[in-house]
mmCIF file of C-alpha atoms in Angstrom:
data_model
loop_
_atom_site.group_PDB
_atom_site.id
_atom_site.type_symbol
_atom_site.label_atom_id
_atom_site.label_comp_id
_atom_site.label_asym_id
_atom_site.label_seq_id
_atom_site.Cartn_x
_atom_site.Cartn_y
_atom_site.Cartn_z
ATOM 1 C CA MET A 15 13.896 -22.974 3.035
ATOM 2 C CA ASP A 16 17.304 -22.948 0.982
ATOM 3 C CA PHE A 17 14.701 -24.024 -2.406
ATOM 4 C CA PRO A 18 11.559 -22.803 -1.538
ATOM 5 C CA VAL A 19 8.743 -24.110 -3.886
ATOM 6 C CA ALA A 20 5.323 -23.143 -4.546
ATOM 7 C CA GLY A 21 4.071 -26.528 -3.614
ATOM 8 C CA SER A 22 5.507 -26.165 -0.002
ATOM 9 C CA VAL A 23 2.675 -23.015 0.225
ATOM 10 C CA GLU A 24 0.212 -25.428 -0.535
ATOM 11 C CA SER A 25 0.744 -28.053 1.627
ATOM 12 C CA ALA A 26 0.653 -25.375 4.858
ATOM 13 C CA LEU A 27 -2.455 -24.347 3.690
ATOM 14 C CA LYS A 28 -3.925 -27.585 3.767
ATOM 15 C CA VAL A 29 -2.453 -27.972 7.205
ATOM 16 C CA LEU A 30 -3.978 -24.254 8.222
ATOM 17 C CA GLU A 31 -7.119 -25.672 6.701
ATOM 18 C CA SER A 32 -7.680 -28.834 9.106
ATOM 19 C CA THR A 33 -6.325 -27.040 12.265
ATOM 20 C CA PRO A 34 -8.509 -26.288 14.706
ATOM 21 C CA GLU A 35 -8.789 -22.747 15.733
ATOM 22 C CA ASN A 36 -7.900 -23.157 19.683
ATOM 23 C CA ASP A 37 -3.809 -24.763 18.265
ATOM 24 C CA THR A 38 -3.016 -21.021 17.978
ATOM 25 C CA HIS A 39 0.971 -22.094 18.370
ATOM 26 C CA LEU A 40 0.417 -24.604 15.021
ATOM 27 C CA ILE A 41 -1.665 -21.843 12.981
ATOM 28 C CA TYR A 42 1.155 -18.941 13.586
ATOM 29 C CA THR A 43 3.647 -21.470 12.707
ATOM 30 C CA CYS A 44 1.707 -22.284 9.098
ATOM 31 C CA LYS A 45 1.445 -18.492 8.576
ATOM 32 C CA LEU A 46 4.940 -17.833 9.042
ATOM 33 C CA ALA A 47 6.285 -20.554 7.015
ATOM 34 C CA ILE A 48 3.890 -19.167 4.303
ATOM 35 C CA ARG A 49 5.095 -15.437 4.773
ATOM 36 C CA ASN A 50 8.500 -16.690 4.534
ATOM 37 C CA LEU A 51 8.181 -18.575 1.385
ATOM 38 C CA LEU A 52 6.262 -15.876 -0.486
ATOM 39 C CA ARG A 53 9.181 -13.308 -0.029
ATOM 40 C CA ASN A 54 10.605 -15.311 -2.443
ATOM 41 C CA ASP A 55 9.554 -13.902 -5.792
ATOM 42 C CA VAL A 56 9.585 -16.819 -7.664
ATOM 43 C CA VAL A 57 7.354 -18.801 -5.251
ATOM 44 C CA MET A 58 5.329 -15.416 -5.052
ATOM 45 C CA LYS A 59 4.943 -15.061 -8.441
ATOM 46 C CA ALA A 60 3.481 -18.931 -9.015
ATOM 47 C CA VAL A 61 1.280 -18.551 -5.617
ATOM 48 C CA ALA A 62 -0.050 -15.530 -7.677
ATOM 49 C CA ALA A 63 -0.672 -17.541 -10.639
ATOM 50 C CA LYS A 64 -2.303 -20.035 -9.454
ATOM 51 C CA SER A 65 -6.374 -20.332 -8.228
ATOM 52 C CA TRP A 66 -7.056 -20.704 -4.638
ATOM 53 C CA ASN A 67 -10.551 -21.281 -2.765
ATOM 54 C CA ASP A 68 -11.508 -18.284 -0.924
ATOM 55 C CA LYS A 69 -10.022 -19.250 2.842
ATOM 56 C CA GLN A 70 -6.756 -20.190 1.008
ATOM 57 C CA SER A 71 -6.782 -16.634 -0.375
ATOM 58 C CA GLY A 72 -7.374 -14.982 2.770
ATOM 59 C CA PHE A 73 -4.944 -17.045 4.673
ATOM 60 C CA ILE A 74 -2.080 -15.976 1.768
ATOM 61 C CA ALA A 75 -3.351 -12.427 1.948
ATOM 62 C CA GLY A 76 -3.110 -12.441 5.501
ATOM 63 C CA THR A 77 0.405 -13.070 5.381
ATOM 64 C CA LEU A 78 1.342 -10.664 2.430
ATOM 65 C CA VAL A 79 1.013 -7.771 4.741
ATOM 66 C CA ASP A 80 4.579 -8.603 5.404
ATOM 67 C CA VAL A 81 5.799 -9.658 2.362
ATOM 68 C CA HIS A 82 7.508 -6.785 0.452
ATOM 69 C CA SER A 83 7.070 -7.015 -3.500
ATOM 70 C CA PRO A 84 5.063 -6.064 -6.341
ATOM 71 C CA GLU A 85 3.795 -9.273 -6.813
ATOM 72 C CA ALA A 86 2.094 -9.219 -3.135
ATOM 73 C CA ALA A 87 1.010 -5.773 -3.709
ATOM 74 C CA LYS A 88 -1.121 -6.973 -6.797
ATOM 75 C CA PHE A 89 -2.623 -10.131 -5.025
ATOM 76 C CA LEU A 90 -3.468 -8.145 -1.781
ATOM 77 C CA ASN A 91 -5.270 -5.613 -4.176
ATOM 78 C CA THR A 92 -7.198 -8.362 -6.547
ATOM 79 C CA TYR A 93 -8.335 -9.978 -3.064
ATOM 80 C CA LEU A 94 -9.123 -6.543 -1.382
ATOM 81 C CA GLN A 95 -11.434 -5.853 -4.473
ATOM 82 C CA LYS A 96 -14.134 -8.342 -3.019
ATOM 83 C CA SER A 97 -12.970 -9.514 0.062
ATOM 84 C CA ALA A 98 -11.666 -7.985 3.381
ATOM 85 C CA LEU A 99 -9.023 -9.034 6.190
ATOM 86 C CA PRO A 100 -9.380 -8.750 9.830
ATOM 87 C CA ASP A 101 -9.174 -4.652 10.912
ATOM 88 C CA ASN A 102 -6.357 -5.002 12.291
ATOM 89 C CA LYS A 103 -4.490 -5.512 9.412
ATOM 90 C CA MET A 104 -6.431 -3.125 6.836
ATOM 91 C CA SER A 105 -4.179 -0.680 7.319
ATOM 92 C CA LEU A 106 -0.833 -2.684 6.567
ATOM 93 C CA ALA A 107 -2.448 -4.217 3.774
ATOM 94 C CA TYR A 108 -3.565 -0.973 1.913
ATOM 95 C CA GLN A 109 0.170 0.279 2.673
ATOM 96 C CA GLN A 110 1.715 -2.348 0.733
ATOM 97 C CA ILE A 111 -0.664 -1.466 -2.080
ATOM 98 C CA ALA A 112 0.172 1.858 -1.910
ATOM 99 C CA ARG A 113 3.986 1.496 -1.745
ATOM 100 C CA TYR A 114 4.572 -1.343 -4.382
ATOM 101 C CA LEU A 115 1.982 -1.940 -6.630
ATOM 102 C CA PRO A 116 3.151 -1.182 -9.788
ATOM 103 C CA ALA A 117 2.446 2.587 -10.957
ATOM 104 C CA GLY A 118 0.094 1.530 -14.036
ATOM 105 C CA GLN A 119 -2.122 0.109 -11.792
ATOM 106 C CA LEU A 120 -2.149 2.831 -8.483
ATOM 107 C CA ASP A 121 -4.791 4.915 -9.612
ATOM 108 C CA ALA A 122 -7.466 2.323 -10.222
ATOM 109 C CA ALA A 123 -6.657 0.722 -6.628
ATOM 110 C CA LEU A 124 -6.756 4.054 -4.582
ATOM 111 C CA LEU A 125 -10.270 5.012 -6.715
ATOM 112 C CA SER A 126 -11.662 1.473 -5.407
ATOM 113 C CA ALA A 127 -10.254 1.776 -2.213
ATOM 114 C CA ARG A 128 -11.617 5.111 -1.519
ATOM 115 C CA ASN A 129 -14.982 3.328 -2.599
ATOM 116 C CA LYS A 130 -14.752 0.419 -1.072
ATOM 117 C CA LYS A 131 -18.424 -0.718 -0.038
ATOM 118 C CA GLY A 132 -19.521 -1.846 3.629
ATOM 119 C CA ALA A 133 -16.420 -0.560 5.102
ATOM 120 C CA ASN A 134 -17.215 1.428 9.010
ATOM 121 C CA SER A 135 -15.825 4.555 9.950
ATOM 122 C CA GLU A 136 -12.552 2.850 11.620
ATOM 123 C CA VAL A 137 -12.149 0.322 8.753
ATOM 124 C CA THR A 138 -12.373 3.433 6.489
ATOM 125 C CA ALA A 139 -9.773 5.399 8.357
ATOM 126 C CA GLN A 140 -7.344 2.381 8.699
ATOM 127 C CA ILE A 141 -7.797 2.105 4.428
ATOM 128 C CA TYR A 142 -7.361 6.073 4.503
ATOM 129 C CA HIS A 143 -4.488 5.595 7.434
ATOM 130 C CA GLY A 144 -2.282 2.973 5.102
ATOM 131 C CA ILE A 145 -2.483 4.444 1.861
ATOM 132 C CA SER A 146 -0.998 7.796 3.213
ATOM 133 C CA ASP A 147 1.332 6.087 4.806
ATOM 134 C CA GLY A 148 2.338 3.854 1.768
ATOM 135 C CA LEU A 149 2.416 6.702 -0.617
ATOM 136 C CA ALA A 150 4.695 8.604 1.611
ATOM 137 C CA GLN A 151 7.096 5.695 1.907
ATOM 138 C CA ARG A 152 7.001 5.660 -2.205
ATOM 139 C CA GLY A 153 7.728 8.988 -1.976
ATOM 140 C CA ILE A 154 5.441 10.031 -4.682
ATOM 141 C CA LYS A 155 2.986 13.157 -4.835
ATOM 142 C CA GLY A 156 -0.297 14.148 -6.800
ATOM 143 C CA PHE A 157 -2.815 12.065 -5.395
ATOM 144 C CA GLU A 158 -3.924 15.346 -3.037
ATOM 145 C CA LYS A 159 -7.610 15.415 -5.028
ATOM 146 C CA LEU A 160 -7.945 12.074 -3.788
ATOM 147 C CA LEU A 161 -6.765 12.317 -0.771
ATOM 148 C CA ASN A 162 -7.780 15.815 0.819
ATOM 149 C CA PRO A 163 -11.579 15.649 0.614
ATOM 150 C CA TRP A 164 -11.046 11.799 1.806
ATOM 151 C CA GLY A 165 -9.484 12.766 4.763
ATOM 152 C CA THR A 166 -11.835 15.270 5.654
ATOM 153 C CA GLU A 167 -14.527 13.061 5.185
ATOM 154 C CA VAL A 168 -12.474 9.924 7.305
ATOM 155 C CA ALA A 169 -12.150 12.824 10.392
ATOM 156 C CA GLY A 170 -15.926 13.868 10.198
ATOM 157 C CA GLN A 171 -17.158 10.386 9.804
ATOM 158 C CA ILE A 172 -15.079 9.651 13.105
ATOM 159 C CA LEU A 173 -16.186 12.671 14.929
ATOM 160 C CA GLN A 174 -19.764 11.998 14.352
ATOM 161 C CA LYS A 175 -19.331 8.781 15.677
ATOM 162 C CA TYR A 176 -17.047 9.820 18.859
ATOM 163 C CA PRO A 177 -17.919 13.383 19.806
ATOM 164 C CA ALA A 178 -16.381 15.618 21.973
ATOM 165 C CA GLY A 179 -17.632 14.603 25.758
ATOM 166 C CA LEU A 180 -18.124 10.740 25.127
ATOM 167 C CA GLU A 181 -17.757 8.916 28.630
ATOM 168 C CA ASN A 182 -16.066 5.691 29.249
ATOM 169 C CA LYS A 183 -13.895 5.756 26.244
ATOM 170 C CA THR A 184 -11.547 3.284 25.497
ATOM 171 C CA GLU A 185 -8.107 3.977 24.316
ATOM 172 C CA GLU A 186 -8.892 2.689 20.518
ATOM 173 C CA ILE A 187 -11.771 5.725 20.337
ATOM 174 C CA SER A 188 -9.398 8.269 22.091
ATOM 175 C CA SER A 189 -6.731 7.104 19.442
ATOM 176 C CA SER A 190 -9.511 7.624 16.885
ATOM 177 C CA GLN A 191 -10.435 11.133 17.869
ATOM 178 C CA SER A 192 -6.979 12.178 17.740
ATOM 179 C CA PHE A 193 -6.333 10.877 14.347
ATOM 180 C CA ALA A 194 -9.707 12.715 13.279
ATOM 181 C CA ILE A 195 -8.386 15.540 15.079
ATOM 182 C CA ARG A 196 -5.468 15.573 13.624
ATOM 183 C CA LEU A 197 -6.745 14.901 9.848
ATOM 184 C CA ALA A 198 -9.109 17.759 10.248
ATOM 185 C CA GLY A 199 -6.284 20.158 11.167
ATOM 186 C CA ASP A 200 -3.872 19.088 8.155
ATOM 187 C CA PHE A 201 -6.581 20.077 5.398
ATOM 188 C CA GLN A 202 -8.015 22.794 7.396
ATOM 189 C CA ALA A 203 -11.449 21.015 7.145
ATOM 190 C CA THR A 204 -14.344 23.394 8.000
ATOM 191 C CA SER A 205 -17.032 21.061 7.423
ATOM 192 C CA VAL A 206 -15.924 19.590 10.969
ATOM 193 C CA LYS A 207 -15.038 22.814 12.676
ATOM 194 C CA PRO A 208 -18.159 22.867 14.645
ATOM 195 C CA LYS A 209 -17.236 19.375 16.160
ATOM 196 C CA LEU A 210 -13.732 20.644 16.474
ATOM 197 C CA MET A 211 -14.789 23.107 18.710
ATOM 198 C CA ALA A 212 -16.481 20.904 20.851
ATOM 199 C CA PHE A 213 -13.240 19.145 21.673
ATOM 200 C CA ILE A 214 -12.293 22.509 22.653
ATOM 201 C CA GLU A 215 -15.103 23.508 25.072
ATOM 202 C CA ASN A 216 -15.071 20.640 26.599
ATOM 203 C CA LYS A 217 -11.348 20.313 27.194
ATOM 204 C CA LYS A 218 -12.211 24.078 29.107
ATOM 205 C CA GLU A 219 -14.887 22.274 30.956
ATOM 206 C CA ASP A 220 -12.843 19.891 32.202
ATOM 207 C CA ARG A 221 -9.784 22.137 33.344
ATOM 208 C CA LYS A 222 -12.727 24.165 35.112
ATOM 209 C CA SER A 223 -13.713 20.763 37.185
ATOM 210 C CA THR A 224 -10.038 20.400 38.186
ATOM 211 C CA ARG A 225 -10.138 23.823 39.573
ATOM 212 C CA LEU A 226 -13.032 23.147 42.035
#
């Protein structure tokens, strides 16, 4: 790929669109090729300026979570205004937006993410986590008025869905609970204090049980 061109991205997308879902190797190879092509700034700008159908835009956006540039962040931001990526890519996508989006577009993008419709508690947590990490990596502050109440809300949503004493917990649920507890502690969220106390009481009960 010494001389990448935007037409190569279109060719790879056509292959992707025609590839059966069970041909995971070819799908992976095409996505990898697209990602590598889009790491070239000239190609990325050309792709961003072109119109794509919904499926093609989704393929492009999915690769851009691993492309570190303002143009990639702008494409992701536009795409996520109306669409969504798989849950396991949402955090990375918003991390890219928060880290690389031009400063003049950042306020509106973060507010849009905060008010994203249809996101469940896990996805909302992924969005928040990605934005928080991206801003930290960018090394800027000043978004506490947005992040602090949002973090408290995320913590409350998760602890409401996955309360203390929940049986048959998966590793993902335990991770979500731990993340919510950390958030509540970081922001001294008094609104979720009863839910946090329930975890403390539950741990006490667990210790008593182990002594029997």
